[in-house]
């Protein structure tokens, strides 16, 4: 059992964790969560001994092997496969001893131990882990120094998983992973045989892998049974109970204060008043669960443009003279919500840069609306924010032709109101810097948002707020994300970037997950596979026809939805005019109350018909998809 008792940790004179306690059972699978800046990574460092607590105790059985990813990524001429194998230090030591041992009895003991720890299957197990993390055979045998920092951190994660510590500690393990590797990691962790503590903001991972949620808030720890959805329910119940208890206590406090105020001066009641004053002094205030008012995303709606926004016709794109993607045939409309799927390195970011006009097509054609504005978010923008400047200074430079009020309003949409707008960026959390970067790319009300891994620095609550903001935004969205909860809630169209091109993926997100994990895949003999090759062209033609039909249906569905929105606004304006005749919109001023009522009935009928058409088209799209 891992036990935390009255733990207090202070950093830089500030108390991060204060008298926190929790007990993690042997073999427990715990998701450590909390808002950005709550102290989750600090707690992890205290668990591994990197930080000495100011008070309290962390206890665990003797000889417990803790596993935690070092902050410095592995490097050198060793290959990823060699680096992962090196994580099993006992195996390496035994193999070295076997090379030197001359005593047959000692050699027998060494070989017996090697068999016991499954040493001879180690290369296969290491290769399986690296493959799951996105390394093909060629990559597994390249020098570490030929990889970027993100890929090196994948090697560090692979080494940790391969070493199988008694307590596996993971701090945001999916930050350097794509969706496909995240799915593999989740599947791997489900069967991890020892204790697991993982800091994660991935709702699906927290629901599918862990059996307890350890919530860090206000320096305190609370352990909840179940996954994240269960935690949310329990937290909501607790918040309701706290709110009721606080309301009851506030009422009692008000009654006591009133009694003391009215009766302290009277000799006959002074003693009772004094007694109640003591009760007031001893009453411990009940604090309601804190909510962060700065948790805010608000994308300004763009002006309307006629579809399509972008059309790619047999386009190719790449770097220098080397194309990364070819034969691109895509159309993007103003109300499209597209998620780009595919492993890192397949060209998702290259396609995003083409759509953002940062890259020009090498061949073929790309047509884009001349009035279209694009907001393009990448992690580089977060990292390149000047740490010594404030959000207000950043936004003022970007909106140099705008009034101070307009600058403040844009910052306010993203939670930077009041004093928060004048904090130095270097003192902001990762999530706050990501919000600022989003504010900077959207101040011109772009017609298309391209978001490349926007959630890496956001906690669960912030991700939910971003999902809501994207669903409220009226422009097109192109999303690259390993957070499938976000993909499922925001995207209505999937595009697979693979095999040097990009094409619509006609299955659902669940189908794609099954495909990545190798579940529910059809099996056949050689003859059927051969027949499949012969029929490939016919299947492609059929799929093409189905895609065109689906595209046409979706266009009609989107048009019906726009018509619904227009009619709903008309109905709301008429209702407002009926309720307050003196404050009508210009086109309604000339109508009498009777004419307004007739207009309302007509619009309501039209809205009912539009809703019926929308439902019918939605069923057709779902059936064809």
PDB file of N, CA and C in Angstrom, residues 528-592:
ATOM      1  N   UNK A 528      -9.710 -15.546 -50.722  1.00  0.00           N
ATOM      2  CA  UNK A 528     -10.593 -14.396 -50.519  1.00  0.00           C
ATOM      3  C   UNK A 528      -9.803 -13.109 -50.577  1.00  0.00           C
ATOM      4  N   UNK A 529      -8.534 -13.143 -50.069  1.00  0.00           N
ATOM      5  CA  UNK A 529      -7.712 -11.950 -50.141  1.00  0.00           C
ATOM      6  C   UNK A 529      -7.385 -11.618 -51.581  1.00  0.00           C
ATOM      7  N   UNK A 530      -7.132 -12.659 -52.386  1.00  0.00           N
ATOM      8  CA  UNK A 530      -6.849 -12.449 -53.803  1.00  0.00           C
ATOM      9  C   UNK A 530      -8.065 -11.850 -54.494  1.00  0.00           C
ATOM     10  N   UNK A 531      -9.235 -12.410 -54.155  1.00  0.00           N
ATOM     11  CA  UNK A 531     -10.460 -11.869 -54.721  1.00  0.00           C
ATOM     12  C   UNK A 531     -10.666 -10.430 -54.306  1.00  0.00           C
ATOM     13  N   UNK A 532     -10.246 -10.132 -53.034  1.00  0.00           N
ATOM     14  CA  UNK A 532     -10.372  -8.757 -52.561  1.00  0.00           C
ATOM     15  C   UNK A 532      -9.543  -7.809 -53.403  1.00  0.00           C
ATOM     16  N   UNK A 533      -8.348  -8.260 -53.831  1.00  0.00           N
ATOM     17  CA  UNK A 533      -7.517  -7.407 -54.682  1.00  0.00           C
ATOM     18  C   UNK A 533      -8.178  -7.171 -56.025  1.00  0.00           C
ATOM     19  N   UNK A 534      -8.766  -8.246 -56.593  1.00  0.00           N
ATOM     20  CA  UNK A 534      -9.415  -8.099 -57.898  1.00  0.00           C
ATOM     21  C   UNK A 534     -10.591  -7.134 -57.815  1.00  0.00           C
ATOM     22  N   UNK A 535     -11.269  -7.127 -56.637  1.00  0.00           N
ATOM     23  CA  UNK A 535     -12.451  -6.284 -56.492  1.00  0.00           C
ATOM     24  C   UNK A 535     -12.132  -4.893 -55.951  1.00  0.00           C
ATOM     25  N   UNK A 536     -10.853  -4.618 -55.757  1.00  0.00           N
ATOM     26  CA  UNK A 536     -10.488  -3.365 -55.113  1.00  0.00           C
ATOM     27  C   UNK A 536     -10.985  -2.154 -55.898  1.00  0.00           C
ATOM     28  N   UNK A 537     -10.795  -2.211 -57.226  1.00  0.00           N
ATOM     29  CA  UNK A 537     -11.218  -1.074 -58.045  1.00  0.00           C
ATOM     30  C   UNK A 537     -12.727  -0.868 -57.962  1.00  0.00           C
ATOM     31  N   UNK A 538     -13.470  -1.980 -58.000  1.00  0.00           N
ATOM     32  CA  UNK A 538     -14.932  -1.879 -57.916  1.00  0.00           C
ATOM     33  C   UNK A 538     -15.354  -1.300 -56.563  1.00  0.00           C
ATOM     34  N   UNK A 539     -14.662  -1.751 -55.488  1.00  0.00           N
ATOM     35  CA  UNK A 539     -14.989  -1.235 -54.156  1.00  0.00           C
ATOM     36  C   UNK A 539     -14.703   0.260 -54.075  1.00  0.00           C
ATOM     37  N   UNK A 540     -13.552   0.667 -54.658  1.00  0.00           N
ATOM     38  CA  UNK A 540     -13.199   2.074 -54.615  1.00  0.00           C
ATOM     39  C   UNK A 540     -14.229   2.924 -55.358  1.00  0.00           C
ATOM     40  N   UNK A 541     -14.710   2.396 -56.518  1.00  0.00           N
ATOM     41  CA  UNK A 541     -15.721   3.134 -57.261  1.00  0.00           C
ATOM     42  C   UNK A 541     -17.016   3.247 -56.452  1.00  0.00           C
ATOM     43  N   UNK A 542     -17.400   2.125 -55.817  1.00  0.00           N
ATOM     44  CA  UNK A 542     -18.625   2.136 -55.000  1.00  0.00           C
ATOM     45  C   UNK A 542     -18.477   3.087 -53.822  1.00  0.00           C
ATOM     46  N   UNK A 543     -17.283   3.047 -53.193  1.00  0.00           N
ATOM     47  CA  UNK A 543     -17.049   3.943 -52.067  1.00  0.00           C
ATOM     48  C   UNK A 543     -17.084   5.399 -52.513  1.00  0.00           C
ATOM     49  N   UNK A 544     -16.537   5.643 -53.732  1.00  0.00           N
ATOM     50  CA  UNK A 544     -16.559   7.006 -54.247  1.00  0.00           C
ATOM     51  C   UNK A 544     -17.969   7.509 -54.467  1.00  0.00           C
ATOM     52  N   UNK A 545     -18.822   6.630 -55.034  1.00  0.00           N
ATOM     53  CA  UNK A 545     -20.212   7.015 -55.253  1.00  0.00           C
ATOM     54  C   UNK A 545     -20.924   7.256 -53.931  1.00  0.00           C
ATOM     55  N   UNK A 546     -20.664   6.364 -52.967  1.00  0.00           N
ATOM     56  CA  UNK A 546     -21.286   6.525 -51.647  1.00  0.00           C
ATOM     57  C   UNK A 546     -20.819   7.815 -50.981  1.00  0.00           C
ATOM     58  N   UNK A 547     -19.529   8.143 -51.157  1.00  0.00           N
ATOM     59  CA  UNK A 547     -18.996   9.372 -50.559  1.00  0.00           C
ATOM     60  C   UNK A 547     -19.664  10.598 -51.155  1.00  0.00           C
ATOM     61  N   UNK A 548     -19.847  10.576 -52.497  1.00  0.00           N
ATOM     62  CA  UNK A 548     -20.495  11.717 -53.144  1.00  0.00           C
ATOM     63  C   UNK A 548     -21.938  11.862 -52.681  1.00  0.00           C
ATOM     64  N   UNK A 549     -22.630  10.720 -52.555  1.00  0.00           N
ATOM     65  CA  UNK A 549     -24.011  10.765 -52.089  1.00  0.00           C
ATOM     66  C   UNK A 549     -24.074  11.282 -50.659  1.00  0.00           C
ATOM     67  N   UNK A 550     -23.122  10.799 -49.822  1.00  0.00           N
ATOM     68  CA  UNK A 550     -23.076  11.247 -48.435  1.00  0.00           C
ATOM     69  C   UNK A 550     -22.771  12.740 -48.364  1.00  0.00           C
ATOM     70  N   UNK A 551     -21.845  13.195 -49.223  1.00  0.00           N
ATOM     71  CA  UNK A 551     -21.493  14.608 -49.252  1.00  0.00           C
ATOM     72  C   UNK A 551     -22.722  15.467 -49.616  1.00  0.00           C
ATOM     73  N   UNK A 552     -23.462  15.032 -50.640  1.00  0.00           N
ATOM     74  CA  UNK A 552     -24.649  15.791 -51.060  1.00  0.00           C
ATOM     75  C   UNK A 552     -25.690  15.851 -49.941  1.00  0.00           C
ATOM     76  N   UNK A 553     -25.874  14.685 -49.257  1.00  0.00           N
ATOM     77  CA  UNK A 553     -26.836  14.659 -48.151  1.00  0.00           C
ATOM     78  C   UNK A 553     -26.404  15.591 -47.028  1.00  0.00           C
ATOM     79  N   UNK A 554     -25.092  15.588 -46.725  1.00  0.00           N
ATOM     80  CA  UNK A 554     -24.585  16.442 -45.648  1.00  0.00           C
ATOM     81  C   UNK A 554     -24.777  17.915 -45.997  1.00  0.00           C
ATOM     82  N   UNK A 555     -24.577  18.264 -47.287  1.00  0.00           N
ATOM     83  CA  UNK A 555     -24.788  19.651 -47.696  1.00  0.00           C
ATOM     84  C   UNK A 555     -26.251  20.055 -47.483  1.00  0.00           C
ATOM     85  N   UNK A 556     -27.180  19.146 -47.853  1.00  0.00           N
ATOM     86  CA  UNK A 556     -28.600  19.436 -47.633  1.00  0.00           C
ATOM     87  C   UNK A 556     -28.913  19.532 -46.129  1.00  0.00           C
ATOM     88  N   UNK A 557     -28.279  18.651 -45.340  1.00  0.00           N
ATOM     89  CA  UNK A 557     -28.482  18.671 -43.888  1.00  0.00           C
ATOM     90  C   UNK A 557     -27.989  19.991 -43.302  1.00  0.00           C
ATOM     91  N   UNK A 558     -26.808  20.432 -43.744  1.00  0.00           N
ATOM     92  CA  UNK A 558     -26.261  21.691 -43.235  1.00  0.00           C
ATOM     93  C   UNK A 558     -27.133  22.876 -43.649  1.00  0.00           C
ATOM     94  N   UNK A 559     -27.647  22.834 -44.892  1.00  0.00           N
ATOM     95  CA  UNK A 559     -28.538  23.912 -45.341  1.00  0.00           C
ATOM     96  C   UNK A 559     -29.814  23.949 -44.502  1.00  0.00           C
ATOM     97  N   UNK A 560     -30.356  22.755 -44.192  1.00  0.00           N
ATOM     98  CA  UNK A 560     -31.555  22.683 -43.357  1.00  0.00           C
ATOM     99  C   UNK A 560     -31.277  23.217 -41.958  1.00  0.00           C
ATOM    100  N   UNK A 561     -30.091  22.935 -41.444  1.00  0.00           N
ATOM    101  CA  UNK A 561     -29.736  23.432 -40.111  1.00  0.00           C
ATOM    102  C   UNK A 561     -29.603  24.955 -40.123  1.00  0.00           C
ATOM    103  N   UNK A 562     -29.011  25.505 -41.214  1.00  0.00           N
ATOM    104  CA  UNK A 562     -28.895  26.965 -41.309  1.00  0.00           C
ATOM    105  C   UNK A 562     -30.280  27.615 -41.404  1.00  0.00           C
ATOM    106  N   UNK A 563     -31.188  26.957 -42.143  1.00  0.00           N
ATOM    107  CA  UNK A 563     -32.543  27.481 -42.258  1.00  0.00           C
ATOM    108  C   UNK A 563     -33.240  27.473 -40.897  1.00  0.00           C
ATOM    109  N   UNK A 564     -33.022  26.391 -40.125  1.00  0.00           N
ATOM    110  CA  UNK A 564     -33.588  26.329 -38.770  1.00  0.00           C
ATOM    111  C   UNK A 564     -33.094  27.493 -37.928  1.00  0.00           C
ATOM    112  N   UNK A 565     -31.778  27.733 -37.960  1.00  0.00           N
ATOM    113  CA  UNK A 565     -31.182  28.800 -37.156  1.00  0.00           C
ATOM    114  C   UNK A 565     -31.769  30.166 -37.543  1.00  0.00           C
ATOM    115  N   UNK A 566     -31.914  30.398 -38.866  1.00  0.00           N
ATOM    116  CA  UNK A 566     -32.460  31.665 -39.339  1.00  0.00           C
ATOM    117  C   UNK A 566     -33.899  31.851 -38.844  1.00  0.00           C
ATOM    118  N   UNK A 567     -34.714  30.787 -38.954  1.00  0.00           N
ATOM    119  CA  UNK A 567     -36.106  30.879 -38.526  1.00  0.00           C
ATOM    120  C   UNK A 567     -36.234  31.047 -37.016  1.00  0.00           C
ATOM    121  N   UNK A 568     -35.329  30.377 -36.262  1.00  0.00           N
ATOM    122  CA  UNK A 568     -35.347  30.519 -34.800  1.00  0.00           C
ATOM    123  C   UNK A 568     -35.056  31.969 -34.398  1.00  0.00           C
ATOM    124  N   UNK A 569     -34.112  32.611 -35.110  1.00  0.00           N
ATOM    125  CA  UNK A 569     -33.796  34.012 -34.814  1.00  0.00           C
ATOM    126  C   UNK A 569     -34.975  34.911 -35.147  1.00  0.00           C
ATOM    127  N   UNK A 570     -35.649  34.622 -36.277  1.00  0.00           N
ATOM    128  CA  UNK A 570     -36.832  35.408 -36.647  1.00  0.00           C
ATOM    129  C   UNK A 570     -37.924  35.270 -35.589  1.00  0.00           C
ATOM    130  N   UNK A 571     -38.139  34.038 -35.130  1.00  0.00           N
ATOM    131  CA  UNK A 571     -39.171  33.790 -34.123  1.00  0.00           C
ATOM    132  C   UNK A 571     -38.848  34.520 -32.823  1.00  0.00           C
ATOM    133  N   UNK A 572     -37.567  34.498 -32.428  1.00  0.00           N
ATOM    134  CA  UNK A 572     -37.152  35.176 -31.199  1.00  0.00           C
ATOM    135  C   UNK A 572     -37.368  36.682 -31.315  1.00  0.00           C
ATOM    136  N   UNK A 573     -37.076  37.262 -32.508  1.00  0.00           N
ATOM    137  CA  UNK A 573     -37.270  38.699 -32.709  1.00  0.00           C
ATOM    138  C   UNK A 573     -38.757  39.065 -32.635  1.00  0.00           C
ATOM    139  N   UNK A 574     -39.619  38.221 -33.227  1.00  0.00           N
ATOM    140  CA  UNK A 574     -41.066  38.481 -33.175  1.00  0.00           C
ATOM    141  C   UNK A 574     -41.569  38.391 -31.742  1.00  0.00           C
ATOM    142  N   UNK A 575     -41.127  37.366 -30.997  1.00  0.00           N
ATOM    143  CA  UNK A 575     -41.547  37.222 -29.594  1.00  0.00           C
ATOM    144  C   UNK A 575     -41.129  38.439 -28.775  1.00  0.00           C
ATOM    145  N   UNK A 576     -39.897  38.929 -29.044  1.00  0.00           N
ATOM    146  CA  UNK A 576     -39.423  40.116 -28.320  1.00  0.00           C
ATOM    147  C   UNK A 576     -40.284  41.331 -28.663  1.00  0.00           C
ATOM    148  N   UNK A 577     -40.680  41.437 -29.931  1.00  0.00           N
ATOM    149  CA  UNK A 577     -41.519  42.564 -30.351  1.00  0.00           C
ATOM    150  C   UNK A 577     -42.909  42.490 -29.729  1.00  0.00           C
ATOM    151  N   UNK A 578     -43.439  41.279 -29.634  1.00  0.00           N
ATOM    152  CA  UNK A 578     -44.747  41.108 -29.001  1.00  0.00           C
ATOM    153  C   UNK A 578     -44.691  41.436 -27.513  1.00  0.00           C
ATOM    154  N   UNK A 579     -43.581  41.079 -26.884  1.00  0.00           N
ATOM    155  CA  UNK A 579     -43.450  41.324 -25.447  1.00  0.00           C
ATOM    156  C   UNK A 579     -43.185  42.797 -25.144  1.00  0.00           C
ATOM    157  N   UNK A 580     -42.485  43.488 -26.063  1.00  0.00           N
ATOM    158  CA  UNK A 580     -42.124  44.891 -25.831  1.00  0.00           C
ATOM    159  C   UNK A 580     -42.282  45.659 -27.143  1.00  0.00           C
ATOM    160  N   UNK A 581     -43.496  46.070 -27.465  1.00  0.00           N
ATOM    161  CA  UNK A 581     -43.770  46.708 -28.762  1.00  0.00           C
ATOM    162  C   UNK A 581     -42.925  47.945 -29.031  1.00  0.00           C
ATOM    163  N   UNK A 582     -42.448  48.640 -27.988  1.00  0.00           N
ATOM    164  CA  UNK A 582     -41.678  49.872 -28.192  1.00  0.00           C
ATOM    165  C   UNK A 582     -40.240  49.619 -28.602  1.00  0.00           C
ATOM    166  N   UNK A 583     -39.826  48.353 -28.547  1.00  0.00           N
ATOM    167  CA  UNK A 583     -38.413  48.047 -28.841  1.00  0.00           C
ATOM    168  C   UNK A 583     -38.340  46.995 -29.941  1.00  0.00           C
ATOM    169  N   UNK A 584     -38.897  47.318 -31.100  1.00  0.00           N
ATOM    170  CA  UNK A 584     -38.901  46.368 -32.211  1.00  0.00           C
ATOM    171  C   UNK A 584     -37.708  46.595 -33.137  1.00  0.00           C
ATOM    172  N   UNK A 585     -37.329  45.529 -33.837  1.00  0.00           N
ATOM    173  CA  UNK A 585     -36.350  45.677 -34.903  1.00  0.00           C
ATOM    174  C   UNK A 585     -37.008  46.432 -36.056  1.00  0.00           C
ATOM    175  N   UNK A 586     -36.192  47.053 -36.913  1.00  0.00           N
ATOM    176  CA  UNK A 586     -36.680  47.970 -37.940  1.00  0.00           C
ATOM    177  C   UNK A 586     -37.698  47.322 -38.869  1.00  0.00           C
ATOM    178  N   UNK A 587     -37.494  46.066 -39.273  1.00  0.00           N
ATOM    179  CA  UNK A 587     -38.401  45.435 -40.224  1.00  0.00           C
ATOM    180  C   UNK A 587     -39.730  45.036 -39.602  1.00  0.00           C
ATOM    181  N   UNK A 588     -39.851  45.119 -38.281  1.00  0.00           N
ATOM    182  CA  UNK A 588     -41.096  44.750 -37.606  1.00  0.00           C
ATOM    183  C   UNK A 588     -41.886  45.967 -37.122  1.00  0.00           C
ATOM    184  N   UNK A 589     -41.270  47.152 -37.210  1.00  0.00           N
ATOM    185  CA  UNK A 589     -41.911  48.348 -36.652  1.00  0.00           C
ATOM    186  C   UNK A 589     -43.225  48.678 -37.358  1.00  0.00           C
ATOM    187  N   UNK A 590     -43.316  48.422 -38.655  1.00  0.00           N
ATOM    188  CA  UNK A 590     -44.494  48.820 -39.425  1.00  0.00           C
ATOM    189  C   UNK A 590     -45.681  47.883 -39.220  1.00  0.00           C
ATOM    190  N   UNK A 591     -45.454  46.720 -38.555  1.00  0.00           N
ATOM    191  CA  UNK A 591     -46.509  45.719 -38.401  1.00  0.00           C
ATOM    192  C   UNK A 591     -47.339  45.989 -37.149  1.00  0.00           C
ATOM    193  N   UNK A 592     -48.657  45.779 -37.297  1.00  0.00           N
ATOM    194  CA  UNK A 592     -49.533  45.876 -36.131  1.00  0.00           C
ATOM    195  C   UNK A 592     -49.365  44.617 -35.275  1.00  0.00           C
TER     196      UNK A 592
END
